[in-house]
Coordinates of C-alpha atoms in Angstrom, one line a residue:
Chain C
X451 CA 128.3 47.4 84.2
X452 CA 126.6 50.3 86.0
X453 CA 128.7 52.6 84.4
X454 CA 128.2 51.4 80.8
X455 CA 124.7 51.5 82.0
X456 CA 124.9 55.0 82.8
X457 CA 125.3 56.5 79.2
X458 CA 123.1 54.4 77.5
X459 CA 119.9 55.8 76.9
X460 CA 116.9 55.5 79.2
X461 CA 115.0 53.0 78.3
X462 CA 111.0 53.7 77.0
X463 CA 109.0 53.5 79.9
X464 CA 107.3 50.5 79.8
X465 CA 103.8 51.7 80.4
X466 CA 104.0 54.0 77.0
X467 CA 104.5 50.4 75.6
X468 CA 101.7 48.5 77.1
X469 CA 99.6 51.5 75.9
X470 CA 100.7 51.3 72.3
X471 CA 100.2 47.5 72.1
X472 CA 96.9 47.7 73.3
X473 CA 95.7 50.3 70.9
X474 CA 97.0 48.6 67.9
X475 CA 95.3 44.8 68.6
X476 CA 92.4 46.3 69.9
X477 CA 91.7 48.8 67.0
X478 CA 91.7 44.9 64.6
X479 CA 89.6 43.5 67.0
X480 CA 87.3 46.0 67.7
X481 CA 86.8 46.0 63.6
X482 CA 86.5 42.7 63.6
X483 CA 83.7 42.7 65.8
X484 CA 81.7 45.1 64.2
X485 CA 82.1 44.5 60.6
X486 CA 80.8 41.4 58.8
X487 CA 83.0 38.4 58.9
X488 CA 83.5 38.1 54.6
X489 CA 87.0 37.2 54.5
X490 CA 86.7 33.8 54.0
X491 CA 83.8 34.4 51.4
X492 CA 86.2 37.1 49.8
X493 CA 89.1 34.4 49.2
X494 CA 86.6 31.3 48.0
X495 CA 85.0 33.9 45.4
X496 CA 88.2 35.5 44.4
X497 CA 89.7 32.0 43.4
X498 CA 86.0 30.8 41.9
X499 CA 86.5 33.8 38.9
X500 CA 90.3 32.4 38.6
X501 CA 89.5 28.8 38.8
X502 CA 86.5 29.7 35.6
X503 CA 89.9 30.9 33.7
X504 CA 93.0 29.3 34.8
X505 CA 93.4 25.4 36.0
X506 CA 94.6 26.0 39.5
X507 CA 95.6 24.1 41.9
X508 CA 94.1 24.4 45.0
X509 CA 96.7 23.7 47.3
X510 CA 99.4 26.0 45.7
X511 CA 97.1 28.8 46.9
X512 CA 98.4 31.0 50.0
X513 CA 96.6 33.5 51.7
X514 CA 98.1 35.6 54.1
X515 CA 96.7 38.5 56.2
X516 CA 99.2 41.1 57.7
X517 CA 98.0 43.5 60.0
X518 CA 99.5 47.0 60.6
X519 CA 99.1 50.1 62.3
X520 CA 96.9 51.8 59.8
X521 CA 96.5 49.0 56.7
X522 CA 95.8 45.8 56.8
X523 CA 97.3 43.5 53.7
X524 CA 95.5 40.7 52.3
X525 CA 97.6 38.5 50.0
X526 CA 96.7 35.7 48.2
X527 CA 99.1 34.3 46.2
X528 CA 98.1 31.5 43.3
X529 CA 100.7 29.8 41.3
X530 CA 99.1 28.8 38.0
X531 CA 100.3 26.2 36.0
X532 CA 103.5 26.6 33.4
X533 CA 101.8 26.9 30.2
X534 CA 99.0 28.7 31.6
X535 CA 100.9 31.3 31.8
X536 CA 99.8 33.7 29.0
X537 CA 96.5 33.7 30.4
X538 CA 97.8 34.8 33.8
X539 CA 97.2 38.5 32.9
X540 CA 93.5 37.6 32.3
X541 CA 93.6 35.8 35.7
X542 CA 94.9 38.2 37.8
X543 CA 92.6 40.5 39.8
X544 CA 92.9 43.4 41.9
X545 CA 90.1 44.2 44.6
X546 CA 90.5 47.4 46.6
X547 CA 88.1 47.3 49.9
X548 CA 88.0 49.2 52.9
X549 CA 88.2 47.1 56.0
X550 CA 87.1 48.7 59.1
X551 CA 85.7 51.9 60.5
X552 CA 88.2 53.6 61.9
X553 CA 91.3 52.4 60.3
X554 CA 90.7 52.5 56.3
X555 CA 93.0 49.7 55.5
X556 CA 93.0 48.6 52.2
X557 CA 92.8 44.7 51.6
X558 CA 94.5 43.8 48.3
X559 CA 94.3 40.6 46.6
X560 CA 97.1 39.4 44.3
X561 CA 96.7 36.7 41.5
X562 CA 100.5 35.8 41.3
X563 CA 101.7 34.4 38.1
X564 CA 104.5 31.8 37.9
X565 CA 106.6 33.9 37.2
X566 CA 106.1 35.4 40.3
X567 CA 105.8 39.0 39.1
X568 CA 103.4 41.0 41.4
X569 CA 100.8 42.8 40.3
Chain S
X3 CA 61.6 49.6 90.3
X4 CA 64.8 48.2 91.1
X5 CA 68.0 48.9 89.0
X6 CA 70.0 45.9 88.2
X7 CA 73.6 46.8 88.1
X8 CA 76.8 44.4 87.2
X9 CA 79.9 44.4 88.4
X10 CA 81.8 42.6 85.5
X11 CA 85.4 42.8 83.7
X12 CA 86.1 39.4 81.7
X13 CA 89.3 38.7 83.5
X14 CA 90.0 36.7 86.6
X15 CA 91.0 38.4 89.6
X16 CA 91.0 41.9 89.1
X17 CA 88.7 42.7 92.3
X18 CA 84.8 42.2 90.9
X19 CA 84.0 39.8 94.0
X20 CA 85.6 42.7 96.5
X21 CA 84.1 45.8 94.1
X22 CA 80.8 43.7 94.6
X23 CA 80.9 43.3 98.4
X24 CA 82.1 47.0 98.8
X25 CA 79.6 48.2 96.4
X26 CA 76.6 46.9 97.6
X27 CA 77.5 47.5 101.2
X28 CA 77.8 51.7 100.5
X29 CA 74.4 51.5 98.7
X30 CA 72.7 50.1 101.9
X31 CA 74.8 52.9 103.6
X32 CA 73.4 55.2 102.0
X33 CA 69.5 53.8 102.8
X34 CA 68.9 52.0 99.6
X35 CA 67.7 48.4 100.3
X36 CA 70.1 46.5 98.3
X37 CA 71.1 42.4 97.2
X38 CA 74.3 41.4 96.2
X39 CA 74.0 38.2 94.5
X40 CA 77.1 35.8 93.4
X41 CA 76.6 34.4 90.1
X42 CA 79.9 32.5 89.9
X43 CA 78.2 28.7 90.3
X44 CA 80.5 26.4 92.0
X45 CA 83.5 28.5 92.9
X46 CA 80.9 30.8 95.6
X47 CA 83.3 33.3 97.4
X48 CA 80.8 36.3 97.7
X49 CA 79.9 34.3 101.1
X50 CA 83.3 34.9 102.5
X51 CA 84.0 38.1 101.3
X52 CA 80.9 39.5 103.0
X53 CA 81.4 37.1 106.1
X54 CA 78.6 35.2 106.1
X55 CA 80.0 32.0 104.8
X56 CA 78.1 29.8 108.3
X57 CA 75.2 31.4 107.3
X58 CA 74.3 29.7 103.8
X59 CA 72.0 27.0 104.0
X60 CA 69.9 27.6 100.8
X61 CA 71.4 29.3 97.7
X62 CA 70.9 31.1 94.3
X63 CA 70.2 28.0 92.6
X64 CA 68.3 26.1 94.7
X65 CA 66.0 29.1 94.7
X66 CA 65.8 29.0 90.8
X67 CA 64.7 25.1 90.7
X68 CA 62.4 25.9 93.0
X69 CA 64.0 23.8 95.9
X70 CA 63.9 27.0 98.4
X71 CA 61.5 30.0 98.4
X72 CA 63.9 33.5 97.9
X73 CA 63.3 34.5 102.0
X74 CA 65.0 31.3 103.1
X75 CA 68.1 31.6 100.5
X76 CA 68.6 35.8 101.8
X77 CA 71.1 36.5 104.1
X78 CA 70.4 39.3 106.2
X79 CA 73.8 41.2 106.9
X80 CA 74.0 41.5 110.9
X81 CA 76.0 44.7 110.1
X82 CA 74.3 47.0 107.9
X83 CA 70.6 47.5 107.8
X84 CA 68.8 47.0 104.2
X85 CA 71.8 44.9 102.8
X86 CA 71.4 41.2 101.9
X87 CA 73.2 38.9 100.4
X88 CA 72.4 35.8 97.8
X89 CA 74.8 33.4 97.4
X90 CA 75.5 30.9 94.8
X91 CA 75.7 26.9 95.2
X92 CA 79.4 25.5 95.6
X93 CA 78.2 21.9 94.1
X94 CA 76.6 22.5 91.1
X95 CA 77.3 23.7 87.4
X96 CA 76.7 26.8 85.4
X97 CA 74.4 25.1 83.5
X98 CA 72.2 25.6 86.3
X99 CA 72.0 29.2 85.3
X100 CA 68.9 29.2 83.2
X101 CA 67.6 32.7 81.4
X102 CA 63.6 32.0 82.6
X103 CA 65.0 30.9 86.2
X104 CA 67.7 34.1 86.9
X105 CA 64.6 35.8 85.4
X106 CA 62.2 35.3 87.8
X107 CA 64.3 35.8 90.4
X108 CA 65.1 39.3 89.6
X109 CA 61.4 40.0 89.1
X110 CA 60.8 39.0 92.7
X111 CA 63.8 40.3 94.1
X112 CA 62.9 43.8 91.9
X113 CA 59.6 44.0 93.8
X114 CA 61.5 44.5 97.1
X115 CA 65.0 45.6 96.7
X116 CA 66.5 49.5 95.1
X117 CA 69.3 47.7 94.1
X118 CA 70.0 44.6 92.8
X119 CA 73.9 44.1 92.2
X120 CA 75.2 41.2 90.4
X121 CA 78.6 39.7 90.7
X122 CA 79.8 38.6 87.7
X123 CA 82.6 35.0 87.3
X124 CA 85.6 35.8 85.1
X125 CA 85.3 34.8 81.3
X126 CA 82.4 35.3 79.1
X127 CA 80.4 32.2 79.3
X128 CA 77.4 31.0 80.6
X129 CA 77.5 32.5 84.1
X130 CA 78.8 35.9 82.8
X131 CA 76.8 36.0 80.4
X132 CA 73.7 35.7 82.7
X133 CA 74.7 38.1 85.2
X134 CA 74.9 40.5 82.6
X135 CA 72.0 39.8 80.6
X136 CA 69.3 41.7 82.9
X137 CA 71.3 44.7 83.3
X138 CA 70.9 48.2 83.5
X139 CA 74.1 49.4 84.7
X140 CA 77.6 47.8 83.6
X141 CA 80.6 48.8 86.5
X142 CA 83.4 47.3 84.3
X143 CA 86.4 46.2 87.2
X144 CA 89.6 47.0 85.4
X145 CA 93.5 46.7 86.6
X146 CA 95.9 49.0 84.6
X147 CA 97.4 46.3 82.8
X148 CA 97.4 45.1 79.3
X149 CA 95.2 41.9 79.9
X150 CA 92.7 43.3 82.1
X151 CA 92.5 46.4 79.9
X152 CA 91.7 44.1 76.8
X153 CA 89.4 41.4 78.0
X154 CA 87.5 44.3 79.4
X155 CA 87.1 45.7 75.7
X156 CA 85.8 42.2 75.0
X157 CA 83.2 42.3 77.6
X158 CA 82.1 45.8 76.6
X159 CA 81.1 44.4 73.0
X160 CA 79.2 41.4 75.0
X161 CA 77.5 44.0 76.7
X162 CA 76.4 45.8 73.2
X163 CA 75.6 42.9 71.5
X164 CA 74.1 40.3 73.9
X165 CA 72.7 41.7 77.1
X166 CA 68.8 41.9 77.1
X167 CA 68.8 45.8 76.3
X168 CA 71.1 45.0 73.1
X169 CA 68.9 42.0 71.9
X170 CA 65.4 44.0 72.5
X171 CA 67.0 47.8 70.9
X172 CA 65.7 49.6 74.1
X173 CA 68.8 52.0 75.6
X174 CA 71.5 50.6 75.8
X175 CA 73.5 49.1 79.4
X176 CA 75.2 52.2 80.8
X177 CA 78.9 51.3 80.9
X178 CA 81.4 52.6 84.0
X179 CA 84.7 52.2 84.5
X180 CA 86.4 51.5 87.8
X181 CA 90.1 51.2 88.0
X182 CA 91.3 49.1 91.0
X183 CA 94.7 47.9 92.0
X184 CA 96.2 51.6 91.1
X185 CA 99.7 52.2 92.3
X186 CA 100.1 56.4 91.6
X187 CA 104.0 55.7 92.3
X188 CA 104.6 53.4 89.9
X189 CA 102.8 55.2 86.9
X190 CA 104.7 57.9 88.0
X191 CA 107.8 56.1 87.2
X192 CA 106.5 55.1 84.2
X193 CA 105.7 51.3 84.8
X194 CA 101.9 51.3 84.7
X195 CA 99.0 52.8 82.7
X196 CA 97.8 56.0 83.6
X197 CA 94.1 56.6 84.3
X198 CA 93.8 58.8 81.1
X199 CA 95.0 55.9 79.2
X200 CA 93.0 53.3 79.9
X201 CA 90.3 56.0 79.8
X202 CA 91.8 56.8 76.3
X203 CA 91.3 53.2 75.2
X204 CA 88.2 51.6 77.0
X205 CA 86.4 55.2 76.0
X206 CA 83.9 54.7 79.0
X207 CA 83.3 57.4 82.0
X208 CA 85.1 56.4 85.0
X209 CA 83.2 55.7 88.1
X210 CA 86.2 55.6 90.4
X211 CA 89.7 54.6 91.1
X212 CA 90.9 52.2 93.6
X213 CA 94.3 52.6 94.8
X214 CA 96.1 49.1 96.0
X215 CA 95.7 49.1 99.5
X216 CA 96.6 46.8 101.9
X217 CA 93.6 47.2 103.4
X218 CA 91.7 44.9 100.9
X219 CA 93.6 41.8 102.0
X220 CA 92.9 42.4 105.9
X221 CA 88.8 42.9 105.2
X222 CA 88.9 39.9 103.2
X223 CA 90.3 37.7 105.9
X224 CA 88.3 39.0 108.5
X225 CA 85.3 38.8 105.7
X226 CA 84.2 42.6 106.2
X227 CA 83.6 44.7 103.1
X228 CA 86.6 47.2 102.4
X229 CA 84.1 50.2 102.4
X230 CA 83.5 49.7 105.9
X231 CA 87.5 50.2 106.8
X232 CA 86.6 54.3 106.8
X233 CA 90.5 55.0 107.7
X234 CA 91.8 53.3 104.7
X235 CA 92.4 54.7 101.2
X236 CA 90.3 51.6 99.5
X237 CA 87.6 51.9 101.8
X238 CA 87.4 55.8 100.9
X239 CA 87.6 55.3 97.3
X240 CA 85.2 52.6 96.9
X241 CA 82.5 55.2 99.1
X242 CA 83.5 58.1 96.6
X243 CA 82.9 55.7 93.9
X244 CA 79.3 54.7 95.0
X245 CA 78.1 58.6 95.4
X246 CA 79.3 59.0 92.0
X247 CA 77.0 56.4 91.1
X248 CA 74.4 58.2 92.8
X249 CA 75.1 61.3 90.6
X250 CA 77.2 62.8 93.2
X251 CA 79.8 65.1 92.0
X252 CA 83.1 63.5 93.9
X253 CA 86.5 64.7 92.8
X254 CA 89.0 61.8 92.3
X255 CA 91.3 61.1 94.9
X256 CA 94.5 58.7 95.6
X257 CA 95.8 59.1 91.6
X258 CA 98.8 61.2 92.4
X259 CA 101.6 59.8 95.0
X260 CA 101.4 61.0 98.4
X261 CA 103.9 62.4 100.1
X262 CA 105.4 60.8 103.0
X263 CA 106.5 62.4 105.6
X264 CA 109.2 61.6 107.7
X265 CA 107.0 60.3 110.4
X266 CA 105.0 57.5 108.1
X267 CA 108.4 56.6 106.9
X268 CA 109.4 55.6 110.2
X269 CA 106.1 53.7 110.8
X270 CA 106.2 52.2 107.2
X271 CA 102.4 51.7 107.5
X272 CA 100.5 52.0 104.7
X273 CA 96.8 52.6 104.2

């Protein structure tokens, strides 16, 4: 074992680790203590101006927040109805916000047609 | 005018209790008439830390609902002159902590003492929260690891957001660092965070570094503050650490491994 050990490579010391890992959660939570809380508010009005066009239904909505090193992703993702579906371009909407002070991470919300051709 | 300082962090255990004991004993060292007080209601271990546990009969609380007067809840340390000691009740909740009642409490205390040093409990509720509230200077107690490093962030924003000075706009809490539990050996190989990182990330000054010690362990069983050990390594940091405070310019020592000769290797003792 010792031996096979011996080639392979040294291992990243795990302090250099613990360093990263802080940096990155504590950059999001440090921007989400400073900045207004409007995510929730975002999503509800997003899907208000869809719901005024398209019949959707609420519980084929999902909304999913990724957060990386330098952008954070917001993704909401709205089936619409079959024959609704040549409205779905009129539905769709694009918002483009910066999230937080340091990091400018772009949040972007996607009306996803049945079809499920991203936009 | 008396400064009200407080020795917080947000996690458990990382040596606020100890910081606390050995802080407030080098201020009264160095001729300021000083109180530590414990704010962590119903788990009180300033008492023993200090050694002065037989000596409680009357405590923080009872003081605030007016069931004591202030004199008769003081302990008088019977080793250093000018140092005194409040301690908290061991029966009762932290809803006992009430804003108007830790307030005049400090007022009175603030009419006698230079400094008044709070010991903060672990967490960020009510009885961290109140320790913190009044104060002008912040010591954040940090170990160099990833927890203690990130719920010290937390408390940081509690600090600029809810203490008094945050509330009211007037300047804001000065905020120190001091790392305790270092181990220069083992950053050295690369298994713990360096000073400049957590420096790096908290973006506070640093007050002081404490370097593990075994030392720390024997004062707290014989209930003697670690600053008063002069031949340890703790002891000497922690007194560095309070003339820094003090605006003393200290250099930093006990961050790089010393070397061991082959005569401390025989003895295996370590400071």
């Amino acid at each position: 074992m010792s031996i096979f050990n011996f080639f392979r490579a040294a291992p990243r010391a795990s302090a250099v680790q613990a360093k990263e890992r802080l940096q990155i959660v504590m950059a999001h939570e440090r921007a989400g203590r400073s900045g207004p809380d409007y995510l929730p508010m975002l999503q509800q009005e997003l899907l208000a101006v869809i719901a005024k066009y398209v019949n959707i239904d609420e519980n084929k909505v999902e909304v999913k927040l990724d957060r990386g090193g330098d952008c954070s992703t917001l993704e909401v993702n709205i089936e619409l109805p079959a024959r609704e579906q040549a409205k779905a371009a009129a539905a769709a909407k694009t918002a483009e916000k910066p999230a937080g002070n340091d990091d400018a991470a772009a949040k972007r919300a996607a009306g996803n047609a049945g079809a499920k051709k991203r936009i | 005018m008396s400064k009200i300082i407080v020795m917080t962090s947000g996690k458990g255990g990382v040596g606020k209790t100890t910081s606390s004991a050995a802080f407030a004993t080098g201020l009264a060292l160095r001729g300021f008439k000083t109180v530590v007080i414990d704010f962590d209601v119903g788990l009180r271990n300033l008492d023993l830390v200090m050694g002065c546990e037989r000596r409680v009969v009357f405590d923080f609380i009872n003081v605030i609902n007016g069931e004591a007067k202030l004199n008769q809840a003081l302990i008088k340390d019977k080793r250093i002159e000018n140092l005194y000691i409040l301690p908290t009740s061991q029966t009762r909740d932290k809803d006992a902590l009430t804003r108007e009642g830790v307030e005049k409490v400090l007022n009175e205390l603030s009419k006698e003492f230079d400094y008044i040093l709070c010991d903060s409990p672990a967490g960020i509720e009510r009885g961290a929260l109140m320790s913190l509230y009044f104060a002008d200077h912040a010591i954040i107690v940090t170990n160099p690891e990833v927890s203690s490093v990130r719920d010290s962030d937390r408390i940081l924003g509690v600090l600029n957001s809810r203490s008094r000075r945050a509330e009211q706009g007037l300047e804001p809490v000065t905020q120190q660092l001091l790392l305790t539990r270092y181990d220069p050996e083992r950053v050295e190989r690369g298994e713990m965070l360096k000073v400049d990182d957590v420096l790096e990330i908290l973006a506070i000054p640093l007050l002081g570094v404490i370097p593990e010690s075994q030392a720390v362990l024997r004062a707290s069983n014989v209930g003697m503050p670690v600053i008063l050990d002069e031949v340890s390594n703790a002891g000497l940091a922690y007194s560095d650490a309070v003339g820094r405070f003090l605006g003393e310019d200290i250099e930093h020592r006990f961050v790089t491994p010393q070397k061991k000769g082959l005569f401390s290797r025989l003895l295996r003792r370590s400071a």
